[in-house]
PDB file of C-alpha atoms and ligand atoms in Angstrom:
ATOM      1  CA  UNK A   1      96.990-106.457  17.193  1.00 41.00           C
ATOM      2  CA  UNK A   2      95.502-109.810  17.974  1.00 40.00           C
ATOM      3  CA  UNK A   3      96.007-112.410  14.939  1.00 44.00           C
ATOM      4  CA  UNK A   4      95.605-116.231  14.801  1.00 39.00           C
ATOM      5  CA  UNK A   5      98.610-116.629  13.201  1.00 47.00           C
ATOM      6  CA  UNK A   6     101.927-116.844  14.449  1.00 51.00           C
ATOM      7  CA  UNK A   7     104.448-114.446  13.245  1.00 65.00           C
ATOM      8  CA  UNK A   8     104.867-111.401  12.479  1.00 89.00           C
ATOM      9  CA  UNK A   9     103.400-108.248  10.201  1.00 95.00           C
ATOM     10  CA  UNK A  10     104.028-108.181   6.970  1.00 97.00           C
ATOM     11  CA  UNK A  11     103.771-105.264   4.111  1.00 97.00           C
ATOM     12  CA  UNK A  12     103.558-106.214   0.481  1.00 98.00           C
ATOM     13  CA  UNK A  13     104.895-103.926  -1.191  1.00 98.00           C
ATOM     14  CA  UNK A  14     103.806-104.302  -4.427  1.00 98.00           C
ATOM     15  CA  UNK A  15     100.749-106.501  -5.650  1.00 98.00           C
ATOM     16  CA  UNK A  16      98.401-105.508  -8.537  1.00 98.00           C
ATOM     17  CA  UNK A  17      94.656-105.746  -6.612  1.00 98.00           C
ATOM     18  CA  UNK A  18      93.974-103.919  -9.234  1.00 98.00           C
ATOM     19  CA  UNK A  19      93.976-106.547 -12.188  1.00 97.00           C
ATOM     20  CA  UNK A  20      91.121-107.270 -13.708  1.00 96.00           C
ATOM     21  CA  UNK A  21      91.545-110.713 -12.518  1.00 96.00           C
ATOM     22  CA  UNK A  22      90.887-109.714  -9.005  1.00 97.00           C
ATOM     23  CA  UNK A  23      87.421-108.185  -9.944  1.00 96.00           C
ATOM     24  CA  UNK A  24      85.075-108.909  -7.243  1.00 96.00           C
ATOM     25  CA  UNK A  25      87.752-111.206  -5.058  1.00 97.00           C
ATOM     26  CA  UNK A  26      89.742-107.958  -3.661  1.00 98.00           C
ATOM     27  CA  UNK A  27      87.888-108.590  -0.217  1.00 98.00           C
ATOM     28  CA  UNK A  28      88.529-111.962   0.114  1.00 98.00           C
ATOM     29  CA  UNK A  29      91.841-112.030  -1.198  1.00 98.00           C
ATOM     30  CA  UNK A  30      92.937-109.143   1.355  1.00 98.00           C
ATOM     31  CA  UNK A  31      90.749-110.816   4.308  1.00 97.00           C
ATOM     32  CA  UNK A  32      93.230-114.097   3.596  1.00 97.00           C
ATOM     33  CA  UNK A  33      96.531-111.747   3.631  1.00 97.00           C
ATOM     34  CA  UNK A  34      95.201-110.490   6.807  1.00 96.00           C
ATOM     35  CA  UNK A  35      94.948-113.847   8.094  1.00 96.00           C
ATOM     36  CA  UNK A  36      98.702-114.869   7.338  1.00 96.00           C
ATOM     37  CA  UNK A  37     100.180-111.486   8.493  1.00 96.00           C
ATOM     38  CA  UNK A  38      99.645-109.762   5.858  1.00 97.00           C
ATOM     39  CA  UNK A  39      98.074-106.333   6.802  1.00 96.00           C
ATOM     40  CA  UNK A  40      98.589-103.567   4.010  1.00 97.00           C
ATOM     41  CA  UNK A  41      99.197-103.419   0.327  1.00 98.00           C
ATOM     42  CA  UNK A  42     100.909-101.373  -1.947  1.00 98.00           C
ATOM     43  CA  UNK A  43      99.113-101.388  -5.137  1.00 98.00           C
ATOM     44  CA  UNK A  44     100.565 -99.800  -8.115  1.00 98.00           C
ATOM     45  CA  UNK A  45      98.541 -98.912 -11.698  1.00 98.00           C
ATOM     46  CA  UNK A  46     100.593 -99.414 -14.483  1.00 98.00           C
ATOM     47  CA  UNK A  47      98.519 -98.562 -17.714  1.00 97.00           C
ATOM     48  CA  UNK A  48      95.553 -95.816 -17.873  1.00 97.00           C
ATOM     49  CA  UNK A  49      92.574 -97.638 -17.117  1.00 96.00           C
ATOM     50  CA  UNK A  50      94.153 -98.722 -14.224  1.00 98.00           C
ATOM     51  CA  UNK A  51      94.602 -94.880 -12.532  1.00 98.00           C
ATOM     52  CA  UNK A  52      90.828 -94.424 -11.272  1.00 98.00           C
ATOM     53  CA  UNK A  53      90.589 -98.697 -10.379  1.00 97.00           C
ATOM     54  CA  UNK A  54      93.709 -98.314  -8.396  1.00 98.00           C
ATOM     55  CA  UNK A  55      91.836 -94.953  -6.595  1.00 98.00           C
ATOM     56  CA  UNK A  56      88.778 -96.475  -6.135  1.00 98.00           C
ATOM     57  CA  UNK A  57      90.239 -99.374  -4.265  1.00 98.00           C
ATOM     58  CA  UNK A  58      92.174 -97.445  -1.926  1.00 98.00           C
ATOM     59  CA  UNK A  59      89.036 -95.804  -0.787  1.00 98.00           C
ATOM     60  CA  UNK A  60      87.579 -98.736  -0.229  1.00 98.00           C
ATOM     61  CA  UNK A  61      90.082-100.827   1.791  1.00 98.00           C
ATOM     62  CA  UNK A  62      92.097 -97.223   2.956  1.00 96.00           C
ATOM     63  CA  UNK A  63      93.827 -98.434   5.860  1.00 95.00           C
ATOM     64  CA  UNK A  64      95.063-102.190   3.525  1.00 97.00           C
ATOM     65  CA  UNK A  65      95.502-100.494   0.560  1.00 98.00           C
ATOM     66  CA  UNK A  66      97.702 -97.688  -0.576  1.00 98.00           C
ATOM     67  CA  UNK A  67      98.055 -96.615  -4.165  1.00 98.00           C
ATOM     68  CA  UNK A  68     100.521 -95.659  -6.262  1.00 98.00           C
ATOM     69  CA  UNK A  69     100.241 -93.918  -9.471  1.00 98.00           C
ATOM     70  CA  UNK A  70     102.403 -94.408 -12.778  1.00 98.00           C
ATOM     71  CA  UNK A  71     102.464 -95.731 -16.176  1.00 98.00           C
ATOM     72  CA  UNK A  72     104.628 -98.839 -16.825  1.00 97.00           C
ATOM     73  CA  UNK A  73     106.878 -99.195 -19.425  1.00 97.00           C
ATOM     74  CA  UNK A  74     104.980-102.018 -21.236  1.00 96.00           C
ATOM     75  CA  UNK A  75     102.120 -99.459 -21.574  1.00 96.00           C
ATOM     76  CA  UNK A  76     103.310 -96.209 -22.762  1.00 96.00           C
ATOM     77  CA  UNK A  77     101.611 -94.797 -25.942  1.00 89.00           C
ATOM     78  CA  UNK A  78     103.897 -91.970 -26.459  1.00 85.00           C
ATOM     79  CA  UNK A  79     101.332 -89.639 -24.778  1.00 89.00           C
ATOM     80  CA  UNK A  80     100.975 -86.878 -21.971  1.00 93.00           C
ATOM     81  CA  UNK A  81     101.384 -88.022 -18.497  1.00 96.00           C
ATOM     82  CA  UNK A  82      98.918 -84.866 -17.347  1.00 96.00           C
ATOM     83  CA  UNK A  83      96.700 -88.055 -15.819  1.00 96.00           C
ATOM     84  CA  UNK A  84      99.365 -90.142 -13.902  1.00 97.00           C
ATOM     85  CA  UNK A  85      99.723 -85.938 -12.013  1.00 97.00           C
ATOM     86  CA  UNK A  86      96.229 -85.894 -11.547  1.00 98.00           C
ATOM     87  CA  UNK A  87      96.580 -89.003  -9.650  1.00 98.00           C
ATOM     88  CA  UNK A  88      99.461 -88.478  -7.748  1.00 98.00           C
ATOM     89  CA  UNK A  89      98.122 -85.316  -6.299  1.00 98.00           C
ATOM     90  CA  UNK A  90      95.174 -86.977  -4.573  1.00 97.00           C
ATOM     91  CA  UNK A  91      95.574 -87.111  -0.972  1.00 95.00           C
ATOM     92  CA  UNK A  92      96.593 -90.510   0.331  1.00 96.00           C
ATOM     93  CA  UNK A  93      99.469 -91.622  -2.443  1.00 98.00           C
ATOM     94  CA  UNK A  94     102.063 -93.705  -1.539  1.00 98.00           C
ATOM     95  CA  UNK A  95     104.204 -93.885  -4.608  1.00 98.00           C
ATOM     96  CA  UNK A  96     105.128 -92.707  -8.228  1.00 98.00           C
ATOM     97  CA  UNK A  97     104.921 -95.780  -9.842  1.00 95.00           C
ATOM     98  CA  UNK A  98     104.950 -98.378 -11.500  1.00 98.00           C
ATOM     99  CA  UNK A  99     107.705 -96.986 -13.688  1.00 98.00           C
ATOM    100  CA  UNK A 100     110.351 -97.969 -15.493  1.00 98.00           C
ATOM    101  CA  UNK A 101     112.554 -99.165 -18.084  1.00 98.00           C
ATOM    102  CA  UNK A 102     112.022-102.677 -20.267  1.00 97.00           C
ATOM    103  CA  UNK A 103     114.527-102.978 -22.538  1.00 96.00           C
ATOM    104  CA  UNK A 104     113.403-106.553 -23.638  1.00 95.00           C
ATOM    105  CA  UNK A 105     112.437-107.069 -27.553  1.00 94.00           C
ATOM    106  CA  UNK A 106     109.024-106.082 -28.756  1.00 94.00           C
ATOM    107  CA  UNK A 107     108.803-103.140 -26.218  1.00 95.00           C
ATOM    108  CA  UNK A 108     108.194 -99.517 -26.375  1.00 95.00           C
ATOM    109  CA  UNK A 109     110.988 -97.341 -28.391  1.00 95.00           C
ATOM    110  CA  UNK A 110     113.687 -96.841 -25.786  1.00 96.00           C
ATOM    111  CA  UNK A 111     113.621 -92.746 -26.304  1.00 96.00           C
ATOM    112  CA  UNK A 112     109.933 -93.178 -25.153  1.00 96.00           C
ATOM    113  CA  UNK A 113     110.264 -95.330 -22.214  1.00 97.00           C
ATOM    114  CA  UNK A 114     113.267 -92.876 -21.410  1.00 97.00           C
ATOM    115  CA  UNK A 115     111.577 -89.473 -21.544  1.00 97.00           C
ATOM    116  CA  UNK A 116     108.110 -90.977 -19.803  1.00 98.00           C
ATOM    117  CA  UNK A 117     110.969 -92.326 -16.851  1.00 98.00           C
ATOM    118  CA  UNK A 118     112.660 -88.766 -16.617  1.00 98.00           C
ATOM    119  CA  UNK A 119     109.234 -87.378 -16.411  1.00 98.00           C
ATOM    120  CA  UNK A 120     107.624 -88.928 -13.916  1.00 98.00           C
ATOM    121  CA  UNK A 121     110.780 -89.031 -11.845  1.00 98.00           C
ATOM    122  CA  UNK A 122     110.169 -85.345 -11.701  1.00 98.00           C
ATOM    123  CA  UNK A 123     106.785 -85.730 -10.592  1.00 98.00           C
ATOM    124  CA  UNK A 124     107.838 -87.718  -7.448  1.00 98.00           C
ATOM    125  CA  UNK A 125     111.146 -85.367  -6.915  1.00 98.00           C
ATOM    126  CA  UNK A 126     108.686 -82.123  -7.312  1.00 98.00           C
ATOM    127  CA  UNK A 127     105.736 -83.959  -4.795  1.00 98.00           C
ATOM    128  CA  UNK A 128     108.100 -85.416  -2.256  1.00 98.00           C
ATOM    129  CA  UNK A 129     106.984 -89.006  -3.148  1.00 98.00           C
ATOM    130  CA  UNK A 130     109.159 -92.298  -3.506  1.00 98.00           C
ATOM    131  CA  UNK A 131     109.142 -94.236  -6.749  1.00 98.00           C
ATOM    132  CA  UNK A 132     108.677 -97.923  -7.591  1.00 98.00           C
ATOM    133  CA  UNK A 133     110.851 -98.985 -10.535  1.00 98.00           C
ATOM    134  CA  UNK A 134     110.452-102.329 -13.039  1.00 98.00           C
ATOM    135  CA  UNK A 135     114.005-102.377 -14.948  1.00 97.00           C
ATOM    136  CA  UNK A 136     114.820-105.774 -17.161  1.00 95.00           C
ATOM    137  CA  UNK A 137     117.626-105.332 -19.336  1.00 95.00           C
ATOM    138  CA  UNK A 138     118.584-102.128 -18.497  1.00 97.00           C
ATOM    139  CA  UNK A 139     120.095-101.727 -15.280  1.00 97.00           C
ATOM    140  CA  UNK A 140     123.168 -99.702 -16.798  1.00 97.00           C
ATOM    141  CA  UNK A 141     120.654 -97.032 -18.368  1.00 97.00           C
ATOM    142  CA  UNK A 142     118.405 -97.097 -15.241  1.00 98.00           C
ATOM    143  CA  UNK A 143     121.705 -96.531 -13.088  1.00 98.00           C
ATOM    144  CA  UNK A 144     122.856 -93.266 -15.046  1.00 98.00           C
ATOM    145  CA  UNK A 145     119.456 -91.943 -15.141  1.00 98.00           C
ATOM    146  CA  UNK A 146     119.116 -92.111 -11.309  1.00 98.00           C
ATOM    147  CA  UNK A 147     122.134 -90.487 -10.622  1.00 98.00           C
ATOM    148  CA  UNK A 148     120.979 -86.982 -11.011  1.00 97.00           C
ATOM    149  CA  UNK A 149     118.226 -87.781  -8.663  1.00 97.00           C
ATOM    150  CA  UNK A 150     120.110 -88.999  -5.685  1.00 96.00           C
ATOM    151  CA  UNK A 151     119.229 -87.745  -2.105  1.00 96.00           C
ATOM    152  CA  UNK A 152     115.445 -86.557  -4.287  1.00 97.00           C
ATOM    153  CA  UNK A 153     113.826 -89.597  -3.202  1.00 97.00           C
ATOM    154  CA  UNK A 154     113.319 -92.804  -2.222  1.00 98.00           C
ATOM    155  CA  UNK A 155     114.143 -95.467  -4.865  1.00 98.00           C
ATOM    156  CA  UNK A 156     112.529 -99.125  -4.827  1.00 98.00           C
ATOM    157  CA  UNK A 157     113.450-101.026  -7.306  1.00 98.00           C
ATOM    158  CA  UNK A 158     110.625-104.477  -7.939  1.00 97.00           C
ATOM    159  CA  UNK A 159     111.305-107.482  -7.902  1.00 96.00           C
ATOM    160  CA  UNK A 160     114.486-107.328  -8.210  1.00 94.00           C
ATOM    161  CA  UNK A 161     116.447-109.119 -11.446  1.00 90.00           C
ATOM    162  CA  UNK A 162     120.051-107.848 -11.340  1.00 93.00           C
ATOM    163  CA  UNK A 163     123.297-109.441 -10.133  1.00 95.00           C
ATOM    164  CA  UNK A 164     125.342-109.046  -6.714  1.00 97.00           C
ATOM    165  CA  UNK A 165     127.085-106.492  -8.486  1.00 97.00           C
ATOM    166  CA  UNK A 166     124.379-104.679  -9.600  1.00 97.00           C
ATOM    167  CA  UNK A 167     122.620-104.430  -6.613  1.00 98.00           C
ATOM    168  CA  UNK A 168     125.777-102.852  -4.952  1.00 98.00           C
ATOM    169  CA  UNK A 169     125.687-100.424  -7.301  1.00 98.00           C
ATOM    170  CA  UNK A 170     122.479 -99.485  -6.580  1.00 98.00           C
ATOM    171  CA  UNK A 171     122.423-100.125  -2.725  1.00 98.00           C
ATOM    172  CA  UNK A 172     125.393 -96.814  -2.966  1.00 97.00           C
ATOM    173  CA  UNK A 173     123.082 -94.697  -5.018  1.00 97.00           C
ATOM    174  CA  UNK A 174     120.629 -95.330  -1.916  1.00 96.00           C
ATOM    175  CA  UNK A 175     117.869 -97.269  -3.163  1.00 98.00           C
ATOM    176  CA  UNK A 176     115.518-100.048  -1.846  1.00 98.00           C
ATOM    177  CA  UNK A 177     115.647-103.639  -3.304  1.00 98.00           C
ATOM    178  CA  UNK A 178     112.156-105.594  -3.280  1.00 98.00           C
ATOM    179  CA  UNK A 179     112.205-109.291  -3.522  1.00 98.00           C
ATOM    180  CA  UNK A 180     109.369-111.032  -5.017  1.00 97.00           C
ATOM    181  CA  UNK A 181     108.189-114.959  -5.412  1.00 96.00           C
ATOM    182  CA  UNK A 182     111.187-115.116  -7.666  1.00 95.00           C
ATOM    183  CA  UNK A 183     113.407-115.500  -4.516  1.00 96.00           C
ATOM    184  CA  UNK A 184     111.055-118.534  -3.370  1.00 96.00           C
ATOM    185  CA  UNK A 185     112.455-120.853  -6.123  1.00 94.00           C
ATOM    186  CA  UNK A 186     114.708-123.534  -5.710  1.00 92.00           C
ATOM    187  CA  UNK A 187     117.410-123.199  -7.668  1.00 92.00           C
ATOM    188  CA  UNK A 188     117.206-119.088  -7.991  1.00 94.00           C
ATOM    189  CA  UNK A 189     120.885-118.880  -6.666  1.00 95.00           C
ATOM    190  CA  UNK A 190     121.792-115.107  -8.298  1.00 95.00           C
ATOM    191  CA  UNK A 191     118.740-113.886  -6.229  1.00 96.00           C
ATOM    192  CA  UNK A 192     119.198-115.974  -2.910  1.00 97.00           C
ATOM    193  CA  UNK A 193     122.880-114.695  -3.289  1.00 97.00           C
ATOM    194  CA  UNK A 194     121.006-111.007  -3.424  1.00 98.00           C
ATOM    195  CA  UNK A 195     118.944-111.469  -0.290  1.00 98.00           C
ATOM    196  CA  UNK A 196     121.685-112.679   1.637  1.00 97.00           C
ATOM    197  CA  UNK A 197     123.634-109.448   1.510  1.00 97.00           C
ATOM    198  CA  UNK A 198     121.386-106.630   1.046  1.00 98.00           C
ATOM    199  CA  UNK A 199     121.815-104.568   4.237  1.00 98.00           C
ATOM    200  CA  UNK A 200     118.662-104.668   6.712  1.00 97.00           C
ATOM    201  CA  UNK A 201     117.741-101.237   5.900  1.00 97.00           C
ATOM    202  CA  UNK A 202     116.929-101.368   2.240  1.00 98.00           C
ATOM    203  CA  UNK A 203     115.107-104.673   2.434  1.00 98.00           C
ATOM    204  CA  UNK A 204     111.515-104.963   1.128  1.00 98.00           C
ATOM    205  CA  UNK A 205     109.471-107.914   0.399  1.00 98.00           C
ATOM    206  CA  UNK A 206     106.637-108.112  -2.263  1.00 98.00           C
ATOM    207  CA  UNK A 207     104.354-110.489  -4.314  1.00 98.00           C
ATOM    208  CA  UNK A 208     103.876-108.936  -7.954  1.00 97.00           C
ATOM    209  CA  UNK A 209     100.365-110.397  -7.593  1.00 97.00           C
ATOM    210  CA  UNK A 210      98.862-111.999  -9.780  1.00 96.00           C
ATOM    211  CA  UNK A 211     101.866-112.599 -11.643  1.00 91.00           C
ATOM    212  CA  UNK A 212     104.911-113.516 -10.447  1.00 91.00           C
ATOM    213  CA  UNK A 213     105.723-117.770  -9.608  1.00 91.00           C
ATOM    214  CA  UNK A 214     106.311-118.739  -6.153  1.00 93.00           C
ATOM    215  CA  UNK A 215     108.268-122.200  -5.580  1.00 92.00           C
ATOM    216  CA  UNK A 216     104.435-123.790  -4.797  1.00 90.00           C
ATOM    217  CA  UNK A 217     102.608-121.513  -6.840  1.00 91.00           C
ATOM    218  CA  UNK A 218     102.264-120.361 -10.385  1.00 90.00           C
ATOM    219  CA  UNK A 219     102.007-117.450 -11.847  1.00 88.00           C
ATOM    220  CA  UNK A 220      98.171-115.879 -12.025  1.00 89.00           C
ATOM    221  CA  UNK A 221      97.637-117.410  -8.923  1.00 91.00           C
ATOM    222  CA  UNK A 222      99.890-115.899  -6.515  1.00 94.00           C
ATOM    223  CA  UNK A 223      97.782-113.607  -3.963  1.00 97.00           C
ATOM    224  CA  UNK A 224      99.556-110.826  -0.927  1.00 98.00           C
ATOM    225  CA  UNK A 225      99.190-113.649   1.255  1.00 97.00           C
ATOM    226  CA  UNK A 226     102.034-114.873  -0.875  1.00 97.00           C
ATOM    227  CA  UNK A 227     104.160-112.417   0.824  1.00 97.00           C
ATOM    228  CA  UNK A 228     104.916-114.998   3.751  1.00 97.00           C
ATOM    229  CA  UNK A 229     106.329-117.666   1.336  1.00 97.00           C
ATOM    230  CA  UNK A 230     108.706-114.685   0.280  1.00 98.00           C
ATOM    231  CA  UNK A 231     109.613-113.723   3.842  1.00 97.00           C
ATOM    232  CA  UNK A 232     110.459-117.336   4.664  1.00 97.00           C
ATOM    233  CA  UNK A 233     112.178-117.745   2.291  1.00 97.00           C
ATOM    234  CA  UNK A 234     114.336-114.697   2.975  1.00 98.00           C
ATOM    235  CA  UNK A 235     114.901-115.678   6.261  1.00 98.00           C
ATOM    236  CA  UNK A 236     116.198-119.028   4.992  1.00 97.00           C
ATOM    237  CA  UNK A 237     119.121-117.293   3.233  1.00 97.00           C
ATOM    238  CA  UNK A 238     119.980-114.770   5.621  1.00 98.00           C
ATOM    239  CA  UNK A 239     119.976-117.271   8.366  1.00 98.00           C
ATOM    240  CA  UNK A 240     118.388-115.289  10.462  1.00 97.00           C
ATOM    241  CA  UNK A 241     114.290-115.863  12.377  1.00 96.00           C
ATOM    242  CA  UNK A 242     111.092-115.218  10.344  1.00 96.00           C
ATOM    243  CA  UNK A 243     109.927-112.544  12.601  1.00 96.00           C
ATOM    244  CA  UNK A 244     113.388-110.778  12.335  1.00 96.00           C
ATOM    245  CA  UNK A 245     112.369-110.675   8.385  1.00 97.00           C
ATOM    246  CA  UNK A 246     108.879-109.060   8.556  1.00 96.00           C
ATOM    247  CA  UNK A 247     110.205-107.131  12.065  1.00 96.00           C
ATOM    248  CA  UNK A 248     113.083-105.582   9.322  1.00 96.00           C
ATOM    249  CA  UNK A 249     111.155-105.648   6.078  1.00 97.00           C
ATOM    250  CA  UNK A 250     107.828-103.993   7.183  1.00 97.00           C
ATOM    251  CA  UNK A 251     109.836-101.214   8.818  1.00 96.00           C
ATOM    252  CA  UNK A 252     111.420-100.262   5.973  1.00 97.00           C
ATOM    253  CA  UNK A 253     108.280-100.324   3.976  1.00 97.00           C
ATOM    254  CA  UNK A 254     105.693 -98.027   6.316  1.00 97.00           C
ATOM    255  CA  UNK A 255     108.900 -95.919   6.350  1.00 97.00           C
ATOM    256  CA  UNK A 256     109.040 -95.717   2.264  1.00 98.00           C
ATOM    257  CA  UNK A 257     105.548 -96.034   1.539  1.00 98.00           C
ATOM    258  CA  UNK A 258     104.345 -93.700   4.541  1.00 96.00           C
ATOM    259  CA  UNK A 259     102.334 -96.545   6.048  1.00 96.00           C
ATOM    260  CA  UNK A 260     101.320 -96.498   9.376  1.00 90.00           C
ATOM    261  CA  UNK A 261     101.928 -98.709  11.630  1.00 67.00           C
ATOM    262  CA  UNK A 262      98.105 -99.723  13.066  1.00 50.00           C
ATOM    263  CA  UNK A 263      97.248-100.676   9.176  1.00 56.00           C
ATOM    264  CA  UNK A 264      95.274-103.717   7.698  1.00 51.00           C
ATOM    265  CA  UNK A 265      92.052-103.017   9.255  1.00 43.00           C
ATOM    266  CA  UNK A 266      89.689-103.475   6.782  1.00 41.00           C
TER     267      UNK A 266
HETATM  268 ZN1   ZN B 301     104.166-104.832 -11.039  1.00 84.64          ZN
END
């Protein structure tokens, strides 16, 4: 593929193209990605209005965009999940997900966030799909509950906000660990101590777009193209060449996500 940057291919892994915020922009914003390296997109929903956006946009951009389908734990109304199925059962999914647990004051009940987590767990293990995971302040939960799914599926866990330790633990139950702009900043020690040891086959890279703060950007305004600020950054810590970073990271992610590897034409 012929680009006129240098550098390699990059997947992010997760970005939310489908915030309102990118209304009108998603073009522009992916045509920019494209232009820094940044060929496909996985783009999560994460409440119920966000199910047919997320579809609609993968049919539009279908070889930069690839959905996945969930309901986030800031978002569950105690409800049937019979839509997030619908969803996942449309040819072309990449993911269960965004799912989770949030354990963090003011959120859902924790017996909700738990049984809508168990659930659509299920729905991946039962359609052969991988799952993306938010977990703040619950890493001990999340850990038990993924137990009984080991070997089921393929477990990414966003932006990831646990210690060395933690991430060990979950490296050994087999799961993926996504860095996002958090990694960028300066004095983010805990997660440049992360992406210094987690082995080259469970490494992913992501933005959160819109929302998560790079080191020269803030939050709301990150975009995919964001993704290379991540994978420098990355490579600074490991000690090891950019296009080693987006050579490892993008491998593991069209091997998660099922993305192939001529994506990111528009
Ligand atoms: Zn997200």
């Amino acid at each position: 593929m012929e680009r006129d940057v240098q550098g390699g291919i990059l997947i992010d892994t997760h970005c939310h193209l489908n915030d309102p915020s990118f209304e009108g922009s998603v073009g522009d914003v992916l045509s920019r990605a494209r232009g820094k390296g940044v060929t496909a997109c996985v783009v999560p929903a994460y409440d119920r209005a966000s199910l047919p956006r997320t579809l609609e946009l993968a049919g539009r951009y279908p070889k930069a965009v690839f959905p996945a389908f969930g309901i986030h734990p800031w978002y569950l109304d105690g409800g049937g999940l019979e839509d997030v199925e619908y969803y996942l059962k449309r040819p072309g999914t990449s993911a269960v997900g965004e799912i989770g647990l949030d354990l963090a004051q003011g959120m859902p009940a924790r017996e909700v966030q738990e049984k809508a987590l168990v659930a659509q767990l299920d729905m991946a293990a039962n359609l052969g799909l991988p799952v993306i995971v938010h977990c703040r302040k619950a890493h001990g939960l999340l850990y038990d509950i993924l137990t009984a799914y080991r070997g089921k599926m393929d477990v990414v866990l966003h932006s990831f906000s646990g210690s060395f330790e933690v991430m060990e633990r979950f490296i050994d139950l087999g799961c993926y660990i996504s860095f996002s702009g958090s990694v960028t900043r300066q004095g983010a020690k805990k997660y440049h101590r992360c992406a210094h040891q987690v082995p080259e086959g469970r490494l992913l890279l992501e933005t959160d777009a819109p929302s998560i703060a790079t080191q020269t950007t803030v939050a709301s305004c990150v975009e995919p193209h964001h993704a290379v600020e991540v994978a420098r950054k990355v490579a600074e810590v490991r000690g090891v060449p950019y296009d080693e970073v987006c050579r490892i990271s993008t491998r593991n992610a069209a091997r998660v996500f099922s993305i192939p590897a001529a994506s990111g034409a528009p």
